[in-house]
Tab-separated table of C-alpha atoms and ligand atoms in Angstrom:
chain	number	residue	atom	x	y	z
A	8	MET	CA	67.382	-10.061	-14.485
A	9	SER	CA	69.616	-13.049	-14.647
A	10	ARG	CA	71.673	-14.018	-11.683
A	11	SER	CA	74.996	-13.145	-13.340
A	12	ALA	CA	73.695	-9.706	-14.410
A	13	ALA	CA	72.664	-9.024	-10.818
A	14	ALA	CA	76.090	-10.030	-9.596
A	15	ARG	CA	77.711	-7.713	-12.123
A	16	ALA	CA	75.503	-4.817	-11.041
A	17	LEU	CA	76.440	-5.513	-7.469
A	18	ALA	CA	80.119	-5.569	-8.272
A	19	ARG	CA	79.728	-2.221	-10.019
A	20	ALA	CA	77.927	-0.780	-7.023
A	21	THR	CA	80.650	-2.022	-4.743
A	22	ARG	CA	83.266	-0.402	-6.915
A	23	VAL	CA	81.406	2.892	-6.605
A	24	VAL	CA	81.288	2.524	-2.843
A	25	PHE	CA	84.984	1.777	-2.815
A	26	VAL	CA	85.876	4.818	-4.899
A	27	VAL	CA	83.724	7.064	-2.724
A	28	LEU	CA	85.387	5.752	0.419
A	29	VAL	CA	88.849	6.288	-0.977
A	30	CYS	CA	87.870	9.808	-1.999
A	31	VAL	CA	86.594	10.577	1.478
A	32	ALA	CA	89.751	9.116	2.936
A	33	SER	CA	92.069	11.169	0.777
A	34	THR	CA	90.140	14.349	1.512
A	35	ARG	CA	90.703	13.696	5.172
A	36	VAL	CA	94.370	13.047	4.524
A	37	ASP	CA	94.536	16.294	2.558
A	38	ALA	CA	93.010	18.174	5.439
A	39	GLN	CA	95.675	16.712	7.665
A	40	LYS	CA	98.334	17.701	5.171
A	41	ASP	CA	97.320	21.330	5.626
A	42	VAL	CA	97.682	21.008	9.350
A	43	ARG	CA	101.097	19.476	8.845
A	44	THR	CA	102.236	22.336	6.682
A	45	THR	CA	101.438	24.725	9.484
A	46	ASP	CA	103.418	22.560	11.875
A	47	GLN	CA	106.246	22.813	9.426
A	48	ARG	CA	106.294	26.608	9.725
A	49	GLU	CA	104.817	28.702	6.963
A	50	ILE	CA	107.884	30.910	7.238
A	51	ASP	CA	109.979	28.125	5.713
A	52	ASP	CA	108.288	28.545	2.337
A	53	TYR	CA	110.522	31.529	1.578
A	54	HIS	CA	113.776	31.734	-0.291
A	55	TYR	CA	115.774	34.838	0.607
A	56	VAL	CA	118.221	35.938	-2.080
A	57	PHE	CA	120.625	38.807	-2.339
A	58	SER	CA	123.315	39.838	-4.746
A	59	SER	CA	126.923	40.472	-3.817
A	60	ASP	CA	130.413	40.599	-5.286
A	61	CYS	CA	133.846	39.440	-4.124
A	62	GLN	CA	134.948	42.713	-2.494
A	63	PRO	CA	135.596	42.876	1.292
A	64	TYR	CA	132.916	45.568	1.485
A	65	MET	CA	130.262	43.094	0.346
A	66	THR	CA	131.664	40.151	2.271
A	67	TRP	CA	131.110	41.543	5.752
A	68	GLN	CA	127.657	42.756	4.734
A	69	ALA	CA	126.798	39.283	3.473
A	70	ARG	CA	127.932	37.692	6.723
A	71	ALA	CA	125.995	40.161	8.861
A	72	LEU	CA	122.838	39.457	6.859
A	73	TYR	CA	123.415	35.707	7.061
A	74	ASP	CA	123.921	35.838	10.830
A	75	SER	CA	120.756	37.886	11.289
A	76	TRP	CA	118.856	35.235	9.333
A	77	VAL	CA	120.306	32.495	11.548
A	78	LYS	CA	119.371	34.498	14.628
A	79	ILE	CA	115.695	34.733	13.662
A	80	GLY	CA	115.486	30.953	13.322
A	81	SER	CA	116.833	30.333	9.807
A	82	PRO	CA	113.440	30.485	8.088
A	83	GLY	CA	113.332	28.916	4.624
A	84	ARG	CA	116.527	29.251	2.656
A	85	LEU	CA	119.020	32.057	2.155
A	86	THR	CA	121.211	32.327	-0.914
A	87	ARG	CA	123.955	34.775	-1.706
A	88	ILE	CA	124.431	35.308	-5.417
A	89	LEU	CA	128.028	36.231	-6.117
A	90	SER	CA	128.876	38.050	-9.325
A	91	CYS	CA	132.632	38.036	-9.816
A	92	THR	CA	135.168	37.570	-12.585
A	93	GLU	CA	136.994	34.242	-12.953
A	94	GLU	CA	140.160	35.757	-11.491
A	95	GLU	CA	138.217	37.024	-8.509
A	96	TYR	CA	136.667	33.619	-7.920
A	97	ALA	CA	140.081	31.989	-8.088
A	98	ALA	CA	141.338	34.301	-5.335
A	99	TYR	CA	138.167	34.383	-3.236
A	100	ALA	CA	138.476	32.780	0.200
A	101	HIS	CA	135.014	33.550	1.548
A	102	ASP	CA	132.594	31.089	0.039
A	103	ASP	CA	131.836	29.931	3.578
A	104	VAL	CA	130.465	33.350	4.565
A	105	VAL	CA	127.031	32.214	3.386
A	106	PRO	CA	126.672	28.421	3.108
A	107	GLU	CA	124.297	28.625	0.140
A	108	THR	CA	126.262	30.695	-2.337
A	109	THR	CA	125.722	30.727	-6.096
A	110	HIS	CA	128.568	31.683	-8.403
A	111	ALA	CA	127.192	33.826	-11.216
A	112	PRO	CA	129.339	35.574	-13.813
A	113	SER	CA	130.234	39.229	-13.456
A	114	TYR	CA	127.819	41.499	-15.312
A	115	VAL	CA	129.714	44.763	-14.820
A	116	TRP	CA	130.590	44.933	-18.535
A	117	TYR	CA	127.388	43.283	-19.714
A	118	ALA	CA	126.352	46.192	-21.962
A	119	LYS	CA	129.799	46.328	-23.527
A	120	GLU	CA	129.790	42.620	-24.319
A	121	ARG	CA	126.262	42.773	-25.644
A	122	TYR	CA	125.921	46.173	-27.253
A	123	GLY	CA	129.446	47.586	-27.394
A	124	ASP	CA	128.561	50.223	-24.802
A	125	GLU	CA	131.784	51.347	-23.062
A	126	ASP	CA	130.191	51.433	-19.646
A	127	GLY	CA	131.244	49.425	-16.636
A	128	TYR	CA	128.206	49.535	-14.352
A	129	ALA	CA	128.477	47.529	-11.120
A	130	ALA	CA	124.705	47.519	-10.633
A	131	TYR	CA	124.286	45.244	-13.686
A	132	ASN	CA	125.354	42.541	-11.252
A	133	LEU	CA	122.035	42.821	-9.467
A	134	PRO	CA	119.602	41.925	-12.285
A	135	GLY	CA	122.306	39.866	-13.992
A	136	GLY	CA	123.045	37.724	-10.949
A	137	MET	CA	119.389	37.379	-9.930
A	138	ASN	CA	118.426	36.352	-13.442
A	139	TYR	CA	121.290	33.871	-13.569
A	140	TRP	CA	120.127	32.341	-10.302
A	141	ALA	CA	116.435	32.302	-11.220
A	142	GLN	CA	117.021	30.611	-14.586
A	143	ASN	CA	119.854	28.233	-13.663
A	144	VAL	CA	119.433	27.401	-9.993
A	145	GLY	CA	115.976	28.461	-8.842
A	146	THR	CA	114.133	27.381	-5.745
A	147	ASP	CA	111.853	24.740	-4.263
A	148	ARG	CA	110.064	27.373	-2.161
A	149	ARG	CA	106.815	29.150	-2.955
A	150	TRP	CA	108.093	32.677	-2.362
A	151	VAL	CA	111.261	34.515	-3.262
A	152	VAL	CA	112.315	37.357	-0.977
A	153	LYS	CA	114.695	39.716	-2.721
A	154	LEU	CA	116.944	41.591	-0.325
A	155	ASP	CA	119.918	43.941	-0.490
A	156	ALA	CA	123.190	42.908	1.123
A	157	ASP	CA	123.135	45.900	3.492
A	158	MET	CA	120.130	44.630	5.399
A	159	ILE	CA	119.616	42.912	8.732
A	160	LEU	CA	116.592	40.689	9.315
A	161	LEU	CA	114.783	41.095	12.623
A	162	LYS	CA	111.749	38.872	11.974
A	163	PRO	CA	110.889	36.158	9.429
A	164	MET	CA	109.013	37.559	6.434
A	165	THR	CA	105.567	36.095	5.839
A	166	VAL	CA	102.771	36.912	3.410
A	167	THR	CA	100.245	36.581	6.204
A	168	GLU	CA	101.653	39.804	7.626
A	169	ILE	CA	103.121	41.268	4.442
A	170	PRO	CA	100.500	40.342	1.840
A	171	ALA	CA	101.739	39.228	-1.582
A	172	ARG	CA	100.243	36.845	-4.109
A	173	LYS	CA	100.743	35.561	-7.598
A	174	GLY	CA	100.810	38.623	-9.841
A	175	GLN	CA	101.400	41.027	-6.975
A	176	THR	CA	104.592	41.521	-4.994
A	177	ALA	CA	104.869	42.955	-1.528
A	178	ALA	CA	107.445	45.695	-1.768
A	179	GLY	CA	109.364	48.404	-0.006
A	180	ILE	CA	109.013	52.000	-1.104
A	181	TYR	CA	111.617	54.097	-2.939
A	182	GLY	CA	109.868	57.453	-3.009
A	183	TYR	CA	112.640	59.238	-4.891
A	184	LEU	CA	111.988	57.243	-8.067
A	185	VAL	CA	109.923	60.135	-9.408
A	186	GLY	CA	110.368	58.989	-13.012
A	187	VAL	CA	107.521	56.576	-12.362
A	188	ASP	CA	105.049	59.470	-12.277
A	189	ASN	CA	106.567	62.404	-14.157
A	190	GLY	CA	106.394	61.019	-17.661
A	191	MET	CA	109.881	59.522	-17.895
A	192	ALA	CA	108.397	56.035	-17.708
A	193	LYS	CA	106.536	56.652	-20.985
A	194	TRP	CA	109.887	56.483	-22.824
A	195	PHE	CA	110.220	52.857	-21.774
A	196	VAL	CA	106.815	51.260	-21.294
A	197	ASP	CA	103.360	51.449	-22.866
A	198	GLU	CA	100.412	53.100	-21.164
A	199	GLU	CA	98.881	49.925	-19.827
A	200	THR	CA	102.177	48.927	-18.217
A	201	GLU	CA	102.672	52.423	-16.877
A	202	ARG	CA	99.510	52.108	-14.814
A	203	ARG	CA	101.016	49.113	-13.014
A	204	LEU	CA	104.226	50.892	-11.975
A	205	ALA	CA	105.022	51.928	-8.421
A	206	ARG	CA	108.013	53.527	-6.711
A	207	VAL	CA	109.273	50.314	-5.169
A	208	GLY	CA	112.631	48.814	-4.396
A	209	GLY	CA	114.954	47.401	-1.788
A	210	TRP	CA	113.073	44.344	-0.602
A	211	GLU	CA	110.237	42.459	-2.301
A	212	ILE	CA	108.360	39.231	-1.836
A	213	PHE	CA	107.608	37.471	-5.126
A	214	ASP	CA	105.694	34.406	-6.058
A	215	ALA	CA	108.631	32.228	-7.183
A	216	ASP	CA	107.270	31.722	-10.720
A	217	ASP	CA	106.618	35.447	-11.095
A	218	PHE	CA	110.193	36.116	-10.077
A	219	LYS	CA	111.583	33.750	-12.672
A	220	ARG	CA	109.434	35.346	-15.375
A	221	MET	CA	110.418	38.841	-14.304
A	222	THR	CA	114.235	38.720	-14.045
A	223	PRO	CA	115.009	38.668	-17.811
A	224	ASN	CA	112.908	41.833	-18.230
A	225	TRP	CA	114.639	43.436	-15.259
A	226	LEU	CA	118.051	42.924	-16.881
A	227	GLU	CA	116.897	44.061	-20.312
A	228	GLN	CA	115.159	47.184	-19.004
A	229	THR	CA	118.170	48.116	-16.891
A	230	VAL	CA	120.333	48.152	-20.017
A	231	LYS	CA	117.712	50.225	-21.841
A	232	VAL	CA	117.533	52.873	-19.134
A	233	ARG	CA	121.273	52.983	-18.588
A	234	MET	CA	121.979	53.417	-22.303
A	235	ASP	CA	119.230	55.932	-23.053
A	236	LYS	CA	120.766	59.405	-23.439
A	237	ARG	CA	117.434	61.062	-22.655
A	238	VAL	CA	117.824	60.214	-18.966
A	239	TRP	CA	121.470	61.333	-18.751
A	240	TYR	CA	122.751	64.603	-17.336
A	241	PRO	CA	121.392	67.275	-17.421
A	242	TYR	CA	117.990	65.529	-17.308
A	243	LYS	CA	116.728	65.687	-13.722
A	244	GLY	CA	113.570	63.603	-14.017
A	245	THR	CA	115.053	60.351	-12.748
A	246	GLY	CA	115.406	61.716	-9.233
A	247	ASP	CA	119.117	60.832	-9.219
A	248	VAL	CA	120.854	63.802	-7.571
A	249	TYR	CA	124.359	62.448	-8.135
A	250	ILE	CA	124.598	62.750	-11.899
A	251	THR	CA	127.196	65.192	-13.240
A	252	GLU	CA	128.490	66.174	-16.627
A	253	ASP	CA	131.414	63.782	-16.135
A	254	ALA	CA	129.292	60.931	-14.800
A	255	PRO	CA	126.078	61.619	-16.664
A	256	ARG	CA	124.328	58.265	-16.352
A	257	PRO	CA	121.991	57.733	-13.417
A	258	TRP	CA	123.259	55.192	-10.912
A	259	ILE	CA	119.650	54.298	-10.236
A	260	SER	CA	119.090	53.008	-13.797
A	261	GLU	CA	118.916	49.511	-12.328
A	262	MET	CA	116.059	50.541	-10.020
A	263	TYR	CA	114.030	51.780	-12.966
A	264	GLY	CA	114.997	48.645	-14.830
A	265	PHE	CA	113.501	46.692	-11.976
A	266	ILE	CA	110.248	48.644	-11.860
A	267	PHE	CA	109.791	48.549	-15.633
A	268	GLY	CA	110.750	44.877	-15.710
A	269	CYS	CA	108.055	44.101	-13.122
A	270	GLY	CA	105.484	46.164	-15.042
A	271	ILE	CA	106.267	44.471	-18.346
A	272	SER	CA	105.938	41.098	-16.606
A	273	GLY	CA	102.403	42.078	-15.592
A	274	LEU	CA	103.149	42.494	-11.903
A	275	THR	CA	101.617	45.011	-9.531
A	276	HIS	CA	102.857	45.873	-6.052
A	277	ASN	CA	101.495	45.947	-2.571
A	278	VAL	CA	103.627	48.757	-1.180
A	279	MET	CA	104.424	48.258	2.499
A	280	PRO	CA	106.574	51.171	3.685
A	281	SER	CA	106.721	50.124	7.343
A	282	THR	CA	108.132	46.638	6.818
A	283	GLN	CA	111.619	48.117	6.649
A	284	LEU	CA	113.252	50.806	8.721
A	285	TYR	CA	116.382	52.585	7.563
A	286	ALA	CA	118.959	52.608	10.342
A	287	GLY	CA	119.107	56.219	11.478
A	288	TYR	CA	115.442	56.939	10.704
A	289	THR	CA	112.861	57.609	13.365
A	290	PRO	CA	109.923	55.180	13.231
A	291	TRP	CA	106.673	56.848	12.111
A	292	ASP	CA	104.057	54.258	13.030
A	293	GLU	CA	103.621	51.117	15.078
A	294	ALA	CA	104.793	48.757	12.339
A	295	SER	CA	107.988	50.691	11.700
A	296	GLU	CA	108.754	50.587	15.430
A	297	ASP	CA	109.038	46.837	15.065
A	298	PRO	CA	110.346	46.359	11.508
A	299	PHE	CA	111.109	43.085	9.742
A	300	ILE	CA	114.161	44.540	8.037
A	301	VAL	CA	116.770	47.113	8.963
A	302	HIS	CA	118.454	48.704	5.961
A	303	TYR	CA	121.742	50.528	6.579
A	304	GLY	CA	122.092	52.041	3.123
A	305	THR	CA	122.424	55.632	4.330
A	306	LYS	CA	124.347	57.467	7.003
A	307	LEU	CA	123.662	56.782	10.677
A	308	ASP	CA	123.763	60.026	12.654
A	309	ASP	CA	122.547	60.543	16.208
A	310	GLY	CA	122.743	64.356	15.947
A	311	LYS	CA	125.271	64.402	18.791
A	312	GLY	CA	128.475	63.635	16.981
A	313	TYR	CA	128.072	59.962	16.172
A	314	LYS	CA	128.235	59.277	12.464
A	315	TRP	CA	128.709	56.060	10.592
A	316	ASP	CA	128.143	55.136	6.979
A	317	LYS	CA	128.864	51.792	5.340
A	318	HIS	CA	130.329	53.790	2.432
A	319	TYR	CA	133.118	55.227	4.614
A	320	ASP	CA	136.642	54.046	3.784
A	321	GLU	CA	136.775	51.629	6.717
A	322	GLY	CA	133.907	49.717	5.137
A	323	HIS	CA	136.182	48.820	2.233
A	324	VAL	CA	138.990	47.491	4.394
A	325	GLU	CA	139.550	43.736	4.435
A	326	ARG	CA	138.608	42.555	7.919
A	327	MET	CA	137.729	38.901	7.511
A	328	THR	CA	141.070	37.139	7.231
A	329	CYS	CA	143.294	35.934	10.066
A	330	GLU	CA	145.844	38.608	9.199
A	331	THR	CA	143.213	41.340	9.407
A	332	LYS	CA	141.164	40.008	12.305
A	333	ASN	CA	142.318	42.860	14.556
A	334	VAL	CA	141.218	45.633	12.219
A	335	LYS	CA	139.231	48.131	14.246
A	336	PRO	CA	135.528	47.278	14.367
A	337	PHE	CA	132.921	49.839	13.344
A	338	PRO	CA	132.021	52.433	15.980
A	339	VAL	CA	128.729	51.936	17.768
A	340	VAL	CA	126.354	54.697	18.827
A	341	PRO	CA	126.108	55.257	22.613
A	342	LEU	CA	122.775	53.879	23.759
A	343	PRO	CA	120.903	56.022	26.300
A	344	ARG	CA	118.719	54.573	29.025
A	345	GLU	CA	115.396	53.169	27.899
A	346	PRO	CA	112.591	55.674	28.470
A	347	GLY	CA	110.204	54.838	31.310
A	348	LYS	CA	106.513	54.041	31.159
A	349	GLY	CA	105.469	57.703	31.169
A	350	ALA	CA	107.512	58.567	28.081
A	351	SER	CA	105.822	60.163	25.096
A	352	VAL	CA	105.510	58.449	21.730
A	353	LYS	CA	108.136	60.838	20.397
A	354	GLU	CA	110.608	59.955	23.137
A	355	ARG	CA	109.978	56.261	22.649
A	356	ARG	CA	110.492	56.460	18.891
A	357	GLU	CA	113.639	58.500	19.346
A	358	TYR	CA	114.955	55.746	21.565
A	359	ILE	CA	113.995	53.029	19.066
A	360	LYS	CA	115.881	54.918	16.378
A	361	LEU	CA	119.059	54.823	18.474
A	362	LYS	CA	118.482	51.245	19.493
A	363	ILE	CA	118.168	50.147	15.859
A	364	MET	CA	121.382	52.021	15.039
A	365	TYR	CA	123.009	50.282	17.980
A	366	ILE	CA	121.747	46.822	17.007
A	367	THR	CA	122.819	47.291	13.407
A	368	VAL	CA	126.462	48.085	14.009
A	369	THR	CA	126.976	45.808	17.012
A	370	SER	CA	125.581	42.882	15.063
A	371	ILE	CA	127.921	43.660	12.164
A	372	ASN	CA	130.872	43.883	14.564
A	373	GLU	CA	129.895	40.648	16.215
A	374	SER	CA	129.458	38.803	12.928
A	375	VAL	CA	132.918	39.800	11.787
A	376	LYS	CA	134.461	38.974	15.143
A	377	LYS	CA	132.862	35.551	15.425
A	378	TYR	CA	133.712	34.637	11.879
A	379	ASN	CA	137.353	35.524	12.440
A	380	GLU	CA	137.536	33.758	15.768
A	381	ASP	CA	136.067	30.596	14.311
A	382	ARG	CA	138.567	30.602	11.504
A	383	CYS	CA	141.679	31.915	13.193
A	384	ASP	CA	141.407	30.626	16.719
A	385	PRO	CA	141.379	26.835	16.479
A	386	VAL	CA	142.457	26.192	20.092
A	387	VAL	CA	139.581	27.985	21.767
A	388	ARG	CA	136.422	26.070	21.020
A	389	ARG	CA	133.722	28.550	20.237
A	390	ALA	CA	130.034	28.027	20.535
A	391	MET	CA	128.090	27.946	17.299
A	392	PRO	CA	125.988	30.994	16.583
A	393	ASP	CA	122.755	30.768	18.516
A	394	LYS	CA	120.048	29.137	16.523
A	395	ALA	CA	116.925	30.559	18.069
A	396	PRO	CA	113.985	29.936	18.402
A	397	SER	CA	113.312	26.625	20.072
A	398	ARG	CA	110.000	25.979	18.291
A	399	ALA	CA	111.993	24.980	15.237
A	400	PRO	CA	112.581	21.235	15.392
A	401	THR	CA	115.653	21.786	13.245
A	402	VAL	CA	117.375	23.600	16.060
A	403	GLU	CA	117.655	20.381	18.023
A	404	LEU	CA	119.595	18.768	15.250
A	405	THR	CA	121.971	21.679	15.048
A	406	ARG	CA	122.550	21.534	18.767
A	407	LYS	CA	123.191	17.838	18.603
A	408	ARG	CA	125.728	18.288	15.862
A	409	LYS	CA	127.400	20.967	17.871
A	410	HIS	CA	127.508	18.641	20.825
A	411	VAL	CA	129.146	15.919	18.795
A	412	SER	CA	131.747	18.263	17.451
A	413	ASP	CA	132.377	19.548	20.965
A	414	LYS	CA	133.554	16.094	21.923
A	415	THR	CA	136.341	16.189	19.382
A	416	PRO	CA	138.395	19.221	20.282
A	417	MET	CA	141.474	18.087	18.358
A	418	LYS	CA	139.827	18.391	14.968
A	419	SER	CA	141.694	20.481	12.442
A	420	VAL	CA	140.506	23.973	11.596
A	421	ASN	CA	139.361	22.754	8.230
A	422	ALA	CA	137.344	19.928	9.649
A	423	ARG	CA	135.821	22.336	12.106
A	424	LEU	CA	134.882	24.753	9.380
A	425	GLU	CA	133.365	21.849	7.521
A	426	SER	CA	131.286	20.839	10.507
A	427	GLU	CA	130.049	24.363	10.964
A	428	LYS	CA	129.217	24.716	7.327
A	429	SER	CA	127.363	21.471	7.584
A	430	ALA	CA	125.163	22.923	10.300
A	431	SER	CA	123.099	24.736	7.748
A	432	GLU	CA	123.189	21.751	5.434
A	433	ALA	CA	121.922	19.758	8.365
A	434	LEU	CA	119.046	22.193	8.676
A	435	ARG	CA	118.166	21.557	5.081
A	436	GLU	CA	118.552	17.795	5.385
A	437	MET	CA	116.375	17.792	8.450
A	438	ARG	CA	113.650	19.656	6.624
A	439	LEU	CA	113.805	17.238	3.713
A	440	LEU	CA	113.580	14.368	6.157
A	441	GLU	CA	110.567	15.957	7.813
A	442	LYS	CA	108.883	16.236	4.435
A	443	GLU	CA	109.597	12.581	3.670
A	444	LEU	CA	108.183	11.516	7.005
A	445	VAL	CA	105.005	13.468	6.406
A	446	HIS	CA	104.713	11.947	2.957
A	447	GLU	CA	105.257	8.450	4.313
A	448	SER	CA	102.607	8.766	6.998
A	449	ARG	CA	100.202	10.165	4.432
A	450	MET	CA	100.771	7.140	2.192
A	451	ARG	CA	100.306	4.810	5.144
A	452	GLN	CA	96.964	6.394	5.966
A	453	LEU	CA	95.869	6.147	2.361
A	454	TRP	CA	96.648	2.422	2.377
A	455	THR	CA	94.783	1.876	5.597
A	456	TYR	CA	91.726	3.564	4.142
A	457	ALA	CA	92.017	1.549	0.943
A	458	VAL	CA	92.238	-1.779	2.759
A	459	LEU	CA	89.370	-0.848	5.050
A	460	SER	CA	87.295	0.143	2.044
A	461	TRP	CA	87.939	-3.226	0.396
A	462	ILE	CA	86.841	-5.058	3.506
A	463	ILE	CA	83.697	-2.978	3.890
A	464	GLY	CA	83.068	-3.353	0.157
A	465	SER	CA	83.365	-7.132	0.332
A	466	VAL	CA	81.050	-7.323	3.326
A	467	LEU	CA	78.525	-5.191	1.410
A	468	ILE	CA	78.730	-7.464	-1.639
A	469	GLY	CA	78.281	-10.499	0.514
A	470	TYR	CA	75.351	-8.960	2.333
A	471	ARG	CA	73.614	-7.759	-0.805
A	472	VAL	CA	74.119	-11.050	-2.655
A	473	CYS	CA	72.686	-12.906	0.320
A	474	SER	CA	69.711	-10.596	0.742
A	475	LYS	CA	68.868	-10.723	-3.004
A	476	ARG	CA	68.943	-14.476	-2.882
A	477	ARG	CA	66.653	-14.416	0.098
A	478	VAL	CA	64.241	-12.054	-1.657
A	479	ARG	CA	64.273	-14.193	-4.785
A	480	SER	CA	63.570	-17.371	-2.886
A	481	GLN	CA	60.808	-15.637	-0.927
A	482	ARG	CA	59.298	-14.412	-4.203
A	483	ARG	CA	59.470	-17.907	-5.563
A	484	GLU	CA	57.660	-19.232	-2.521
A	485	LYS	CA	54.902	-16.627	-2.780
A	486	ASN	CA	54.394	-17.099	-6.519
A	487	PRO	CA	51.024	-18.766	-7.028
A	488	PHE	CA	52.098	-19.993	-10.483
A	489	ARG	CA	55.183	-21.569	-9.076
A	490	VAL	CA	56.020	-24.781	-10.649
A	491	PRO	CA	56.569	-27.161	-7.811
A	492	VAL	CA	60.138	-28.438	-7.800
B	29	LIG	C1	131.560	46.915	17.819
B	29	LIG	O1	130.513	46.214	18.491
B	29	LIG	C2	130.919	45.433	19.570
B	29	LIG	C3	129.709	44.755	20.104
B	29	LIG	O2	129.529	43.562	19.483
B	29	LIG	C4	131.569	46.266	20.637
B	29	LIG	O3	132.037	45.458	21.675
B	29	LIG	C5	132.692	47.074	20.039
B	29	LIG	O4	133.180	47.944	20.984
B	29	LIG	C6	132.199	47.828	18.838
B	29	LIG	N1	133.303	48.552	18.270
B	29	LIG	C7	133.432	49.861	18.408
B	29	LIG	C8	134.665	50.451	17.793
B	29	LIG	O5	132.609	50.550	18.938
C-alpha cells in the first residue's frame, strides 16, 4: 500500500469515527429532549375546542368553561369557535370572553344553501364550526379535545389517564343513541364501518390529524341524517324522544352525524364513561367521584325543592354587560355538611353529587360576576383570576404581568382589558420561548459534541499515522533484504 493510499484509508476511518460520535451525541440529546418534554408538561400538548354562537346563553357558558380551564392551570390551548352571522358579529361585544376565539360562519342554514332544504338547524354550527376551524386554523398540539360549551373542567385531560391514540379516540358515552345498534346505522354506513361505531358523544380526545380528517365527514353525515325522512317522526329508532309531527326531525341528527363521520374516517373509540359526570348525577364508581369534566346539560335537582336547568328562561337573559351586571345570578343548591369518616359509600356519593351541583353553579355565578366587575368597575382594581397551579412556570409570568399592571392604577378600562387579555397571550408567548430555549440548548450540545468529535478524530489520525510510520520503519529495519540507504 502506498503512503497516500494509507493516509486516505485513515481519513476514511476517521470520518466513520466522527459520524459514529455525532450519532451517539445526538441520541443522547434526543434522550434529553424527552426529559424536557416531560418538564414542559404533557398536559400542554392538548388543544381544547368548543363551539358556540353569539347568544347570551352561550356567552356565559363559554366564560365559565374558560375560567375553569384557567383554574386548572391553563393546560395547552383553549379555543372557542363562534358561528354567527355577519350582523351578529358586527354587534357582538364579547370576543374577550375567551381570548382564543375563532370566527366561523353561521351554519344554521347550511342545508338550505347547499341542498335547498328549508331547515334552519342550529346544531349544524357544531360540525360546521369545528370543520371550519380544523381546515382553516388548526393546531400545533398533538391532541384535540372536543368539548361542549356547557362543561366545566376540573382536571387537565391527558391520554396517560384517558387513553387515546392515532385511529382511536377517547370518548364519553351517549347511551341513548340506540340507532347505532338497532339497524338505523345501516341506512347510512356500510357493514365494515358499522362495526366501528359506538354510542359516543359530548367530549372526545382526538389525534389532531384524525380530527382534521374526520370533520368534513361529520358535517356531511349530519346533513344526510337530518335530511333523511326515514328517521323523521314517527320513526322512534333514533332514541330522540322529542320528535313530534310538527317538529319531525331528530335534534340529535348531529350526534349521529358525528358517530358516522368518525366511523367513515376509520376511527374507533375508547369509551370512558367515568371521565365526565353530569351535574345532578350520583357518581357510580371511583373515577366518576373525581371526574375530569362536569357537564350541566340536564336539570340539576336535589330532590328537596332545588331545581336548576341551563335551559330555563334566566339562562337566556343577557347578564354580561355593564347595564345587566346586576341581573340575578343563578340559584345555588344548599350544601349540607360533609359526611364524616364513618359514612357509607352511598352517603359519600350523595354528598359528592350535591357538591358537584354546588361547584357548577357557583363557578358560573363567579365567572359572570368577575367578568362584569373587571369590565364595569374600573376604579376598584381587581385581582386577576387565580392561575393555579404553581408547578407551571408560566404562572410566574402571569403574576409578574399582573404586578406590573397593578402599579398603574390610572390605566383606562380598555387598556386594562387589553392587559388582561394579554395574560393568556403571555402564557402562549412564554411557552414558545420555553420551546426556543430548549431548542437552543439542544443545538449548543450538538455543536459541543461535533467539535469534541473533530478533536478526538484528529488526535486519532495523528496517532494512527505516527504508529503506521513507526511500524513501517521497524519493518524496514528488520527486512533482511533491505537495501542499505
Ligand atoms: C351564585 O353563586 C355565588 C357564589 O359565587 C353566590 O354568592 C350567590 O349567592 C349565588 N347566587 C344565588 C342566587 O344563589
